mmCIF file of N, CA and C in Angstrom:
data_model
loop_
_atom_site.group_PDB
_atom_site.id
_atom_site.type_symbol
_atom_site.label_atom_id
_atom_site.label_comp_id
_atom_site.label_asym_id
_atom_site.label_seq_id
_atom_site.Cartn_x
_atom_site.Cartn_y
_atom_site.Cartn_z
ATOM 1 N N MET H 1 10.936 -10.310 -13.532
ATOM 2 C CA MET H 1 9.915 -10.619 -14.504
ATOM 3 C C MET H 1 9.298 -9.319 -14.998
ATOM 4 N N ALA H 2 9.135 -9.221 -16.294
ATOM 5 C CA ALA H 2 8.525 -8.030 -16.874
ATOM 6 C C ALA H 2 7.067 -7.953 -16.458
ATOM 7 N N GLY H 3 6.622 -6.770 -16.190
ATOM 8 C CA GLY H 3 5.223 -6.579 -15.831
ATOM 9 C C GLY H 3 4.955 -6.598 -14.336
ATOM 10 N N LEU H 4 5.923 -7.026 -13.547
ATOM 11 C CA LEU H 4 5.737 -7.028 -12.105
ATOM 12 C C LEU H 4 5.747 -5.585 -11.623
ATOM 13 N N PRO H 5 4.721 -5.158 -10.918
ATOM 14 C CA PRO H 5 4.655 -3.749 -10.501
ATOM 15 C C PRO H 5 5.879 -3.343 -9.678
ATOM 16 N N ALA H 6 6.373 -2.148 -9.925
ATOM 17 C CA ALA H 6 7.501 -1.636 -9.149
ATOM 18 C C ALA H 6 7.095 -1.560 -7.678
ATOM 19 N N GLY H 7 7.964 -2.049 -6.824
ATOM 20 C CA GLY H 7 7.668 -2.003 -5.394
ATOM 21 C C GLY H 7 6.624 -2.999 -4.940
ATOM 22 N N GLU H 8 6.339 -4.024 -5.733
ATOM 23 C CA GLU H 8 5.293 -4.999 -5.401
ATOM 24 C C GLU H 8 5.464 -5.599 -4.011
ATOM 25 N N PRO H 9 6.692 -6.008 -3.604
ATOM 26 C CA PRO H 9 6.814 -6.557 -2.245
ATOM 27 C C PRO H 9 6.432 -5.543 -1.172
ATOM 28 N N TRP H 10 6.767 -4.275 -1.383
ATOM 29 C CA TRP H 10 6.460 -3.242 -0.392
ATOM 30 C C TRP H 10 4.972 -2.938 -0.357
ATOM 31 N N ILE H 11 4.329 -3.026 -1.516
ATOM 32 C CA ILE H 11 2.871 -2.823 -1.565
ATOM 33 C C ILE H 11 2.180 -3.934 -0.774
ATOM 34 N N ARG H 12 2.579 -5.178 -1.026
ATOM 35 C CA ARG H 12 1.978 -6.309 -0.309
ATOM 36 C C ARG H 12 2.269 -6.220 1.184
ATOM 37 N N LEU H 13 3.505 -5.861 1.536
ATOM 38 C CA LEU H 13 3.862 -5.721 2.948
ATOM 39 C C LEU H 13 3.042 -4.619 3.603
ATOM 40 N N GLY H 14 2.882 -3.503 2.924
ATOM 41 C CA GLY H 14 2.108 -2.393 3.480
ATOM 42 C C GLY H 14 0.655 -2.760 3.716
ATOM 43 N N ILE H 15 0.058 -3.442 2.744
ATOM 44 C CA ILE H 15 -1.340 -3.859 2.891
ATOM 45 C C ILE H 15 -1.467 -4.875 4.029
ATOM 46 N N SER H 16 -0.555 -5.838 4.065
ATOM 47 C CA SER H 16 -0.591 -6.844 5.133
ATOM 48 C C SER H 16 -0.408 -6.200 6.500
ATOM 49 N N ALA H 17 0.530 -5.273 6.601
ATOM 50 C CA ALA H 17 0.774 -4.602 7.878
ATOM 51 C C ALA H 17 -0.434 -3.771 8.304
ATOM 52 N N ALA H 18 -1.088 -3.116 7.354
ATOM 53 C CA ALA H 18 -2.265 -2.310 7.682
ATOM 54 C C ALA H 18 -3.410 -3.193 8.187
ATOM 55 N N VAL H 19 -3.643 -4.321 7.521
ATOM 56 C CA VAL H 19 -4.700 -5.236 7.964
ATOM 57 C C VAL H 19 -4.350 -5.810 9.336
ATOM 58 N N PHE H 20 -3.083 -6.204 9.514
ATOM 59 C CA PHE H 20 -2.648 -6.734 10.807
ATOM 60 C C PHE H 20 -2.841 -5.695 11.911
ATOM 61 N N ALA H 21 -2.428 -4.461 11.647
ATOM 62 C CA ALA H 21 -2.555 -3.397 12.658
ATOM 63 C C ALA H 21 -4.018 -3.145 13.009
ATOM 64 N N ALA H 22 -4.882 -3.159 12.010
ATOM 65 C CA ALA H 22 -6.307 -2.938 12.264
ATOM 66 C C ALA H 22 -6.880 -4.068 13.129
ATOM 67 N N MET H 23 -6.542 -5.306 12.787
ATOM 68 C CA MET H 23 -7.061 -6.449 13.544
ATOM 69 C C MET H 23 -6.463 -6.489 14.951
ATOM 70 N N ALA H 24 -5.171 -6.211 15.073
ATOM 71 C CA ALA H 24 -4.531 -6.198 16.388
ATOM 72 C C ALA H 24 -5.116 -5.088 17.255
ATOM 73 N N GLY H 25 -5.330 -3.932 16.666
ATOM 74 C CA GLY H 25 -5.953 -2.837 17.411
ATOM 75 C C GLY H 25 -7.347 -3.188 17.879
ATOM 76 N N TRP H 26 -8.096 -3.846 17.028
ATOM 77 C CA TRP H 26 -9.449 -4.282 17.377
ATOM 78 C C TRP H 26 -9.394 -5.252 18.563
ATOM 79 N N GLU H 27 -8.441 -6.188 18.512
ATOM 80 C CA GLU H 27 -8.298 -7.138 19.619
ATOM 81 C C GLU H 27 -7.961 -6.437 20.938
ATOM 82 N N VAL H 28 -7.099 -5.437 20.866
ATOM 83 C CA VAL H 28 -6.708 -4.718 22.079
ATOM 84 C C VAL H 28 -7.895 -3.923 22.627
ATOM 85 N N MET H 29 -8.650 -3.285 21.748
ATOM 86 C CA MET H 29 -9.770 -2.437 22.174
ATOM 87 C C MET H 29 -10.987 -3.247 22.627
ATOM 88 N N ALA H 30 -11.193 -4.413 22.024
ATOM 89 C CA ALA H 30 -12.383 -5.208 22.350
ATOM 90 C C ALA H 30 -12.017 -6.687 22.441
ATOM 91 N N PRO H 31 -11.234 -7.070 23.452
ATOM 92 C CA PRO H 31 -10.811 -8.477 23.546
ATOM 93 C C PRO H 31 -11.998 -9.401 23.802
ATOM 94 N N ARG H 32 -11.958 -10.570 23.186
ATOM 95 C CA ARG H 32 -13.020 -11.563 23.365
ATOM 96 C C ARG H 32 -12.809 -12.395 24.632
ATOM 97 N N ARG H 33 -11.558 -12.462 25.108
ATOM 98 C CA ARG H 33 -11.245 -13.228 26.314
ATOM 99 C C ARG H 33 -9.930 -12.725 26.889
ATOM 100 N N CYS H 34 -9.723 -13.022 28.151
ATOM 101 C CA CYS H 34 -8.448 -12.688 28.784
ATOM 102 C C CYS H 34 -7.401 -13.695 28.319
ATOM 103 N N GLN H 35 -6.191 -13.214 28.156
ATOM 104 C CA GLN H 35 -5.120 -14.108 27.745
ATOM 105 C C GLN H 35 -4.229 -14.431 28.939
ATOM 106 N N ALA H 36 -3.972 -15.721 29.130
ATOM 107 C CA ALA H 36 -3.082 -16.153 30.203
ATOM 108 C C ALA H 36 -1.624 -15.862 29.848
ATOM 109 N N ILE H 37 -1.315 -15.933 28.567
ATOM 110 C CA ILE H 37 0.040 -15.646 28.092
ATOM 111 C C ILE H 37 -0.046 -14.363 27.272
ATOM 112 N N GLY H 38 0.629 -13.345 27.709
ATOM 113 C CA GLY H 38 0.514 -12.034 27.084
ATOM 114 C C GLY H 38 1.081 -11.949 25.677
ATOM 115 N N ARG H 39 0.635 -10.921 24.973
ATOM 116 C CA ARG H 39 1.088 -10.680 23.603
ATOM 117 C C ARG H 39 2.598 -10.512 23.508
ATOM 118 N N TRP H 40 3.180 -9.837 24.482
ATOM 119 C CA TRP H 40 4.610 -9.540 24.409
ATOM 120 C C TRP H 40 5.463 -10.795 24.537
ATOM 121 N N VAL H 41 4.882 -11.886 25.025
ATOM 122 C CA VAL H 41 5.593 -13.164 25.094
ATOM 123 C C VAL H 41 5.400 -13.940 23.796
ATOM 124 N N ARG H 42 4.178 -13.981 23.301
ATOM 125 C CA ARG H 42 3.845 -14.809 22.145
ATOM 126 C C ARG H 42 4.129 -14.138 20.802
ATOM 127 N N TRP H 43 3.830 -12.861 20.691
ATOM 128 C CA TRP H 43 3.947 -12.198 19.396
ATOM 129 C C TRP H 43 5.344 -12.256 18.791
ATOM 130 N N PRO H 44 6.408 -12.049 19.546
ATOM 131 C CA PRO H 44 7.731 -12.149 18.913
ATOM 132 C C PRO H 44 7.974 -13.523 18.274
ATOM 133 N N ASN H 45 7.499 -14.572 18.936
ATOM 134 C CA ASN H 45 7.660 -15.921 18.369
ATOM 135 C C ASN H 45 6.817 -16.093 17.114
ATOM 136 N N ASN H 46 5.536 -15.760 17.205
ATOM 137 C CA ASN H 46 4.650 -15.948 16.061
ATOM 138 C C ASN H 46 5.061 -15.071 14.882
ATOM 139 N N LEU H 47 5.372 -13.823 15.157
ATOM 140 C CA LEU H 47 5.770 -12.925 14.068
ATOM 141 C C LEU H 47 7.159 -13.271 13.544
ATOM 142 N N GLY H 48 8.007 -13.845 14.404
ATOM 143 C CA GLY H 48 9.306 -14.337 13.938
ATOM 144 C C GLY H 48 9.147 -15.439 12.907
ATOM 145 N N VAL H 49 8.180 -16.334 13.127
ATOM 146 C CA VAL H 49 7.895 -17.392 12.160
ATOM 147 C C VAL H 49 7.414 -16.774 10.846
ATOM 148 N N VAL H 50 6.593 -15.744 10.921
ATOM 149 C CA VAL H 50 6.109 -15.064 9.709
ATOM 150 C C VAL H 50 7.290 -14.469 8.927
ATOM 151 N N ILE H 51 8.226 -13.878 9.641
ATOM 152 C CA ILE H 51 9.394 -13.289 8.977
ATOM 153 C C ILE H 51 10.214 -14.377 8.289
ATOM 154 N N ILE H 52 10.425 -15.488 8.970
ATOM 155 C CA ILE H 52 11.152 -16.615 8.366
ATOM 156 C C ILE H 52 10.418 -17.114 7.134
ATOM 157 N N ASP H 53 9.102 -17.301 7.245
ATOM 158 C CA ASP H 53 8.297 -17.759 6.100
ATOM 159 C C ASP H 53 8.416 -16.801 4.925
ATOM 160 N N THR H 54 8.334 -15.509 5.196
ATOM 161 C CA THR H 54 8.376 -14.504 4.137
ATOM 162 C C THR H 54 9.737 -14.499 3.445
ATOM 163 N N ILE H 55 10.801 -14.544 4.217
ATOM 164 C CA ILE H 55 12.147 -14.566 3.627
ATOM 165 C C ILE H 55 12.329 -15.822 2.784
ATOM 166 N N LEU H 56 11.892 -16.959 3.307
ATOM 167 C CA LEU H 56 12.000 -18.218 2.580
ATOM 168 C C LEU H 56 11.259 -18.157 1.245
ATOM 169 N N LEU H 57 10.033 -17.650 1.265
ATOM 170 C CA LEU H 57 9.266 -17.550 0.022
ATOM 171 C C LEU H 57 9.904 -16.588 -0.962
ATOM 172 N N ARG H 58 10.414 -15.476 -0.478
ATOM 173 C CA ARG H 58 11.068 -14.497 -1.368
ATOM 174 C C ARG H 58 12.322 -15.074 -1.996
ATOM 175 N N LEU H 59 13.046 -15.920 -1.248
ATOM 176 C CA LEU H 59 14.247 -16.545 -1.797
ATOM 177 C C LEU H 59 13.905 -17.637 -2.814
ATOM 178 N N LEU H 60 12.906 -18.457 -2.489
ATOM 179 C CA LEU H 60 12.552 -19.584 -3.365
ATOM 180 C C LEU H 60 11.652 -19.180 -4.528
ATOM 181 N N PHE H 61 10.777 -18.219 -4.312
ATOM 182 C CA PHE H 61 9.792 -17.814 -5.324
ATOM 183 C C PHE H 61 9.772 -16.283 -5.422
ATOM 184 N N PRO H 62 10.788 -15.680 -6.029
ATOM 185 C CA PRO H 62 10.860 -14.216 -6.014
ATOM 186 C C PRO H 62 9.646 -13.531 -6.638
ATOM 187 N N ALA H 63 9.063 -14.100 -7.667
ATOM 188 C CA ALA H 63 7.899 -13.476 -8.298
ATOM 189 C C ALA H 63 6.598 -13.979 -7.690
ATOM 190 N N ALA H 64 6.636 -15.173 -7.113
ATOM 191 C CA ALA H 64 5.501 -15.777 -6.423
ATOM 192 C C ALA H 64 4.218 -15.731 -7.238
ATOM 193 N N ALA H 65 3.108 -15.653 -6.556
ATOM 194 C CA ALA H 65 1.799 -15.735 -7.201
ATOM 195 C C ALA H 65 1.544 -14.545 -8.122
ATOM 196 N N VAL H 66 2.026 -13.378 -7.745
ATOM 197 C CA VAL H 66 1.810 -12.195 -8.583
ATOM 198 C C VAL H 66 2.498 -12.380 -9.931
ATOM 199 N N GLY H 67 3.729 -12.864 -9.900
ATOM 200 C CA GLY H 67 4.459 -13.107 -11.146
ATOM 201 C C GLY H 67 3.801 -14.175 -12.002
ATOM 202 N N ALA H 68 3.326 -15.245 -11.358
ATOM 203 C CA ALA H 68 2.640 -16.306 -12.097
ATOM 204 C C ALA H 68 1.353 -15.783 -12.737
ATOM 205 N N ALA H 69 0.617 -14.949 -11.998
ATOM 206 C CA ALA H 69 -0.623 -14.379 -12.541
ATOM 207 C C ALA H 69 -0.339 -13.459 -13.733
ATOM 208 N N LEU H 70 0.683 -12.632 -13.599
ATOM 209 C CA LEU H 70 1.023 -11.733 -14.712
ATOM 210 C C LEU H 70 1.523 -12.502 -15.927
ATOM 211 N N GLY H 71 2.308 -13.547 -15.683
ATOM 212 C CA GLY H 71 2.770 -14.393 -16.785
ATOM 213 C C GLY H 71 1.619 -15.098 -17.478
ATOM 214 N N GLY H 72 0.693 -15.620 -16.694
ATOM 215 C CA GLY H 72 -0.488 -16.278 -17.277
ATOM 216 C C GLY H 72 -1.333 -15.316 -18.084
ATOM 217 N N GLU H 73 -1.497 -14.103 -17.567
ATOM 218 C CA GLU H 73 -2.268 -13.091 -18.290
ATOM 219 C C GLU H 73 -1.594 -12.733 -19.613
ATOM 220 N N ALA H 74 -0.273 -12.550 -19.572
ATOM 221 C CA ALA H 74 0.466 -12.183 -20.788
ATOM 222 C C ALA H 74 0.393 -13.279 -21.842
ATOM 223 N N GLN H 75 0.370 -14.541 -21.406
ATOM 224 C CA GLN H 75 0.320 -15.666 -22.342
ATOM 225 C C GLN H 75 -1.112 -16.059 -22.711
ATOM 226 N N GLY H 76 -2.090 -15.467 -22.037
ATOM 227 C CA GLY H 76 -3.480 -15.823 -22.293
ATOM 228 C C GLY H 76 -3.865 -17.166 -21.706
ATOM 229 N N TRP H 77 -3.122 -17.616 -20.679
ATOM 230 C CA TRP H 77 -3.408 -18.895 -20.047
ATOM 231 C C TRP H 77 -4.525 -18.718 -19.028
ATOM 232 N N GLY H 78 -5.207 -19.785 -18.749
ATOM 233 C CA GLY H 78 -6.211 -19.784 -17.696
ATOM 234 C C GLY H 78 -7.614 -19.586 -18.227
ATOM 235 N N LEU H 79 -8.541 -20.203 -17.548
ATOM 236 C CA LEU H 79 -9.947 -20.158 -17.937
ATOM 237 C C LEU H 79 -10.487 -18.740 -17.960
ATOM 238 N N LEU H 80 -10.213 -17.968 -16.905
ATOM 239 C CA LEU H 80 -10.797 -16.630 -16.823
ATOM 240 C C LEU H 80 -10.200 -15.665 -17.834
ATOM 241 N N ASN H 81 -9.007 -15.966 -18.339
ATOM 242 C CA ASN H 81 -8.436 -15.148 -19.406
ATOM 243 C C ASN H 81 -9.074 -15.442 -20.756
ATOM 244 N N ASN H 82 -9.804 -16.534 -20.842
ATOM 245 C CA ASN H 82 -10.355 -16.960 -22.129
ATOM 246 C C ASN H 82 -11.879 -16.995 -22.171
ATOM 247 N N LEU H 83 -12.514 -16.502 -21.146
ATOM 248 C CA LEU H 83 -13.972 -16.401 -21.139
ATOM 249 C C LEU H 83 -14.373 -14.941 -21.319
ATOM 250 N N PRO H 84 -15.417 -14.696 -22.078
ATOM 251 C CA PRO H 84 -15.855 -13.303 -22.275
ATOM 252 C C PRO H 84 -16.656 -12.809 -21.067
ATOM 253 N N LEU H 85 -15.931 -12.455 -20.011
ATOM 254 C CA LEU H 85 -16.555 -12.007 -18.766
ATOM 255 C C LEU H 85 -16.181 -10.564 -18.478
ATOM 256 N N ALA H 86 -17.093 -9.876 -17.832
ATOM 257 C CA ALA H 86 -16.762 -8.547 -17.340
ATOM 258 C C ALA H 86 -15.653 -8.719 -16.295
ATOM 259 N N PRO H 87 -14.709 -7.787 -16.237
ATOM 260 C CA PRO H 87 -13.599 -7.935 -15.279
ATOM 261 C C PRO H 87 -14.062 -8.130 -13.833
ATOM 262 N N TRP H 88 -15.108 -7.448 -13.408
ATOM 263 C CA TRP H 88 -15.553 -7.583 -12.029
ATOM 264 C C TRP H 88 -16.099 -8.980 -11.755
ATOM 265 N N ILE H 89 -16.718 -9.615 -12.746
ATOM 266 C CA ILE H 89 -17.200 -10.989 -12.580
ATOM 267 C C ILE H 89 -16.017 -11.947 -12.511
ATOM 268 N N ALA H 90 -15.012 -11.716 -13.357
ATOM 269 C CA ALA H 90 -13.821 -12.568 -13.346
ATOM 270 C C ALA H 90 -13.110 -12.481 -11.992
ATOM 271 N N VAL H 91 -13.035 -11.290 -11.420
ATOM 272 C CA VAL H 91 -12.385 -11.127 -10.114
ATOM 273 C C VAL H 91 -13.158 -11.886 -9.042
ATOM 274 N N ILE H 92 -14.460 -11.746 -9.020
ATOM 275 C CA ILE H 92 -15.283 -12.449 -8.025
ATOM 276 C C ILE H 92 -15.123 -13.961 -8.176
ATOM 277 N N MET H 93 -15.165 -14.438 -9.422
ATOM 278 C CA MET H 93 -14.995 -15.877 -9.658
ATOM 279 C C MET H 93 -13.610 -16.351 -9.211
ATOM 280 N N ALA H 94 -12.584 -15.569 -9.505
ATOM 281 C CA ALA H 94 -11.223 -15.944 -9.127
ATOM 282 C C ALA H 94 -11.086 -16.016 -7.606
ATOM 283 N N VAL H 95 -11.667 -15.057 -6.896
ATOM 284 C CA VAL H 95 -11.595 -15.060 -5.431
ATOM 285 C C VAL H 95 -12.307 -16.286 -4.872
ATOM 286 N N ILE H 96 -13.462 -16.610 -5.405
ATOM 287 C CA ILE H 96 -14.220 -17.773 -4.924
ATOM 288 C C ILE H 96 -13.453 -19.065 -5.181
ATOM 289 N N VAL H 97 -12.923 -19.226 -6.390
ATOM 290 C CA VAL H 97 -12.187 -20.447 -6.726
ATOM 291 C C VAL H 97 -10.919 -20.564 -5.879
ATOM 292 N N LEU H 98 -10.190 -19.466 -5.708
ATOM 293 C CA LEU H 98 -8.981 -19.512 -4.881
ATOM 294 C C LEU H 98 -9.332 -19.850 -3.430
ATOM 295 N N ASP H 99 -10.413 -19.276 -2.914
ATOM 296 C CA ASP H 99 -10.834 -19.578 -1.557
ATOM 297 C C ASP H 99 -11.201 -21.051 -1.412
ATOM 298 N N LEU H 100 -11.895 -21.612 -2.389
ATOM 299 C CA LEU H 100 -12.235 -23.036 -2.350
ATOM 300 C C LEU H 100 -10.983 -23.901 -2.414
ATOM 301 N N ALA H 101 -10.010 -23.508 -3.233
ATOM 302 C CA ALA H 101 -8.762 -24.262 -3.337
ATOM 303 C C ALA H 101 -8.009 -24.235 -2.015
ATOM 304 N N ILE H 102 -7.946 -23.080 -1.379
ATOM 305 C CA ILE H 102 -7.258 -22.967 -0.090
ATOM 306 C C ILE H 102 -7.994 -23.782 0.972
ATOM 307 N N ASN H 103 -9.316 -23.766 0.940
ATOM 308 C CA ASN H 103 -10.101 -24.563 1.885
ATOM 309 C C ASN H 103 -9.837 -26.056 1.676
ATOM 310 N N PHE H 104 -9.799 -26.490 0.427
ATOM 311 C CA PHE H 104 -9.512 -27.893 0.127
ATOM 312 C C PHE H 104 -8.114 -28.266 0.629
ATOM 313 N N GLN H 105 -7.161 -27.381 0.393
ATOM 314 C CA GLN H 105 -5.800 -27.626 0.866
ATOM 315 C C GLN H 105 -5.776 -27.717 2.402
ATOM 316 N N HIS H 106 -6.525 -26.848 3.075
ATOM 317 C CA HIS H 106 -6.589 -26.876 4.532
ATOM 318 C C HIS H 106 -7.167 -28.203 5.020
ATOM 319 N N ILE H 107 -8.193 -28.687 4.354
ATOM 320 C CA ILE H 107 -8.774 -29.985 4.713
ATOM 321 C C ILE H 107 -7.733 -31.090 4.548
ATOM 322 N N LEU H 108 -6.963 -31.043 3.454
ATOM 323 C CA LEU H 108 -5.914 -32.045 3.243
ATOM 324 C C LEU H 108 -4.856 -31.991 4.348
ATOM 325 N N PHE H 109 -4.479 -30.783 4.768
ATOM 326 C CA PHE H 109 -3.478 -30.659 5.818
ATOM 327 C C PHE H 109 -3.990 -31.207 7.153
ATOM 328 N N HIS H 110 -5.281 -31.271 7.324
ATOM 329 C CA HIS H 110 -5.844 -31.899 8.526
ATOM 330 C C HIS H 110 -5.965 -33.407 8.352
ATOM 331 N N ALA H 111 -6.245 -33.880 7.152
ATOM 332 C CA ALA H 111 -6.569 -35.288 6.920
ATOM 333 C C ALA H 111 -5.359 -36.177 6.667
ATOM 334 N N VAL H 112 -4.313 -35.654 6.069
ATOM 335 C CA VAL H 112 -3.143 -36.462 5.716
ATOM 336 C C VAL H 112 -2.113 -36.354 6.856
ATOM 337 N N PRO H 113 -1.789 -37.471 7.497
ATOM 338 C CA PRO H 113 -0.940 -37.419 8.692
ATOM 339 C C PRO H 113 0.379 -36.658 8.520
ATOM 340 N N VAL H 114 1.090 -36.860 7.425
ATOM 341 C CA VAL H 114 2.373 -36.170 7.259
ATOM 342 C C VAL H 114 2.167 -34.658 7.109
ATOM 343 N N LEU H 115 1.079 -34.268 6.472
ATOM 344 C CA LEU H 115 0.778 -32.841 6.337
ATOM 345 C C LEU H 115 0.306 -32.255 7.664
ATOM 346 N N TRP H 116 -0.438 -33.051 8.423
ATOM 347 C CA TRP H 116 -0.913 -32.584 9.738
ATOM 348 C C TRP H 116 0.267 -32.285 10.665
ATOM 349 N N ARG H 117 1.347 -33.076 10.560
ATOM 350 C CA ARG H 117 2.517 -32.835 11.406
ATOM 351 C C ARG H 117 3.089 -31.435 11.173
ATOM 352 N N LEU H 118 2.976 -30.954 9.960
ATOM 353 C CA LEU H 118 3.410 -29.588 9.654
ATOM 354 C C LEU H 118 2.367 -28.570 10.100
ATOM 355 N N HIS H 119 1.115 -28.844 9.770
ATOM 356 C CA HIS H 119 0.035 -27.890 9.987
ATOM 357 C C HIS H 119 -0.298 -27.676 11.460
ATOM 358 N N ARG H 120 -0.038 -28.675 12.282
ATOM 359 C CA ARG H 120 -0.419 -28.546 13.697
ATOM 360 C C ARG H 120 0.323 -27.416 14.402
ATOM 361 N N MET H 121 1.423 -26.941 13.814
ATOM 362 C CA MET H 121 2.096 -25.773 14.391
ATOM 363 C C MET H 121 1.138 -24.588 14.447
ATOM 364 N N HIS H 122 0.291 -24.474 13.438
ATOM 365 C CA HIS H 122 -0.708 -23.409 13.377
ATOM 366 C C HIS H 122 -1.729 -23.558 14.501
ATOM 367 N N HIS H 123 -2.081 -24.783 14.822
ATOM 368 C CA HIS H 123 -3.101 -25.047 15.841
ATOM 369 C C HIS H 123 -2.533 -25.186 17.251
ATOM 370 N N ALA H 124 -1.207 -25.208 17.376
ATOM 371 C CA ALA H 124 -0.578 -25.433 18.680
ATOM 372 C C ALA H 124 -0.309 -24.141 19.447
ATOM 373 N N ASP H 125 -0.750 -23.017 18.925
ATOM 374 C CA ASP H 125 -0.553 -21.759 19.635
ATOM 375 C C ASP H 125 -1.267 -21.843 20.979
ATOM 376 N N LEU H 126 -0.631 -21.367 22.029
ATOM 377 C CA LEU H 126 -1.195 -21.481 23.371
ATOM 378 C C LEU H 126 -2.323 -20.493 23.633
ATOM 379 N N GLU H 127 -2.455 -19.492 22.806
ATOM 380 C CA GLU H 127 -3.568 -18.544 22.857
ATOM 381 C C GLU H 127 -4.105 -18.409 21.441
ATOM 382 N N PHE H 128 -5.150 -17.646 21.290
ATOM 383 C CA PHE H 128 -5.743 -17.452 19.974
ATOM 384 C C PHE H 128 -5.910 -15.958 19.735
ATOM 385 N N ASP H 129 -5.202 -15.435 18.749
ATOM 386 C CA ASP H 129 -5.336 -14.020 18.401
ATOM 387 C C ASP H 129 -4.920 -13.811 16.955
ATOM 388 N N VAL H 130 -4.716 -12.563 16.585
ATOM 389 C CA VAL H 130 -4.423 -12.219 15.196
ATOM 390 C C VAL H 130 -3.147 -12.902 14.693
ATOM 391 N N THR H 131 -2.180 -13.169 15.564
ATOM 392 C CA THR H 131 -0.939 -13.800 15.106
ATOM 393 C C THR H 131 -1.101 -15.298 14.853
ATOM 394 N N THR H 132 -2.109 -15.918 15.443
ATOM 395 C CA THR H 132 -2.335 -17.344 15.232
ATOM 396 C C THR H 132 -2.638 -17.620 13.764
ATOM 397 N N GLY H 133 -3.335 -16.713 13.123
ATOM 398 C CA GLY H 133 -3.722 -16.890 11.724
ATOM 399 C C GLY H 133 -2.575 -16.852 10.740
ATOM 400 N N VAL H 134 -1.404 -16.398 11.165
ATOM 401 C CA VAL H 134 -0.252 -16.324 10.257
ATOM 402 C C VAL H 134 0.895 -17.213 10.714
ATOM 403 N N ARG H 135 0.645 -18.046 11.690
ATOM 404 C CA ARG H 135 1.668 -18.924 12.279
ATOM 405 C C ARG H 135 1.647 -20.261 11.549
ATOM 406 N N PHE H 136 2.528 -20.418 10.573
ATOM 407 C CA PHE H 136 2.579 -21.646 9.769
ATOM 408 C C PHE H 136 4.006 -22.149 9.677
ATOM 409 N N HIS H 137 4.152 -23.452 9.668
ATOM 410 C CA HIS H 137 5.461 -24.076 9.515
ATOM 411 C C HIS H 137 6.048 -23.667 8.156
ATOM 412 N N PRO H 138 7.331 -23.347 8.095
ATOM 413 C CA PRO H 138 7.925 -22.933 6.822
ATOM 414 C C PRO H 138 7.762 -23.954 5.692
ATOM 415 N N VAL H 139 7.826 -25.247 6.007
ATOM 416 C CA VAL H 139 7.629 -26.259 4.953
ATOM 417 C C VAL H 139 6.191 -26.212 4.447
ATOM 418 N N GLU H 140 5.234 -25.970 5.335
ATOM 419 C CA GLU H 140 3.839 -25.854 4.902
ATOM 420 C C GLU H 140 3.664 -24.668 3.960
ATOM 421 N N ILE H 141 4.312 -23.554 4.267
ATOM 422 C CA ILE H 141 4.225 -22.372 3.413
ATOM 423 C C ILE H 141 4.793 -22.672 2.033
ATOM 424 N N VAL H 142 5.927 -23.352 1.975
ATOM 425 C CA VAL H 142 6.529 -23.702 0.686
ATOM 426 C C VAL H 142 5.623 -24.640 -0.101
ATOM 427 N N LEU H 143 5.064 -25.654 0.576
ATOM 428 C CA LEU H 143 4.126 -26.559 -0.099
ATOM 429 C C LEU H 143 2.905 -25.798 -0.611
ATOM 430 N N SER H 144 2.397 -24.893 0.192
ATOM 431 C CA SER H 144 1.229 -24.099 -0.229
ATOM 432 C C SER H 144 1.549 -23.266 -1.464
ATOM 433 N N MET H 145 2.707 -22.666 -1.489
ATOM 434 C CA MET H 145 3.072 -21.826 -2.633
ATOM 435 C C MET H 145 3.274 -22.677 -3.887
ATOM 436 N N THR H 146 3.847 -23.873 -3.733
ATOM 437 C CA THR H 146 4.074 -24.701 -4.915
ATOM 438 C C THR H 146 2.773 -25.274 -5.468
ATOM 439 N N THR H 147 1.757 -25.462 -4.626
ATOM 440 C CA THR H 147 0.512 -26.034 -5.113
ATOM 441 C C THR H 147 -0.512 -24.984 -5.507
ATOM 442 N N LEU H 148 -0.567 -23.871 -4.804
ATOM 443 C CA LEU H 148 -1.591 -22.851 -5.079
ATOM 444 C C LEU H 148 -1.032 -21.578 -5.683
ATOM 445 N N GLY H 149 0.238 -21.298 -5.459
ATOM 446 C CA GLY H 149 0.777 -20.015 -5.890
ATOM 447 C C GLY H 149 1.322 -19.994 -7.298
ATOM 448 N N THR H 150 1.538 -21.170 -7.880
ATOM 449 C CA THR H 150 2.101 -21.172 -9.226
ATOM 450 C C THR H 150 1.317 -22.075 -10.126
#
């Protein structure tokens, strides 16, 4: 897609890895509780699921949300592209609306039984740490991208 920044997947991966490393380091330096099951047992499984999810999304949605956003901007689609707002206000509004949409989707994944069957993988982690937040069933990730990412 035209307009997609060169190296966009590597930029996103780098930012994600930096945030993950910072949070993981924080957990190691200041743990909130002792873990009965160590990181070296759980992390390969949880991070393996993240790798599967990422590959699946890249195969099914190569441009993903970034491509959809750039396409919408180029076509002048979307409310925030058509309101006379300062860019910083538009960014804040977009973050708030996206966060509310993700929260609503999370509520649906808890409330609808068929969606809960997918989502409970996230809640079934035997410990709670930085990897729990990225542990999602691949079908849930695909559904999330089709509803919120495009």
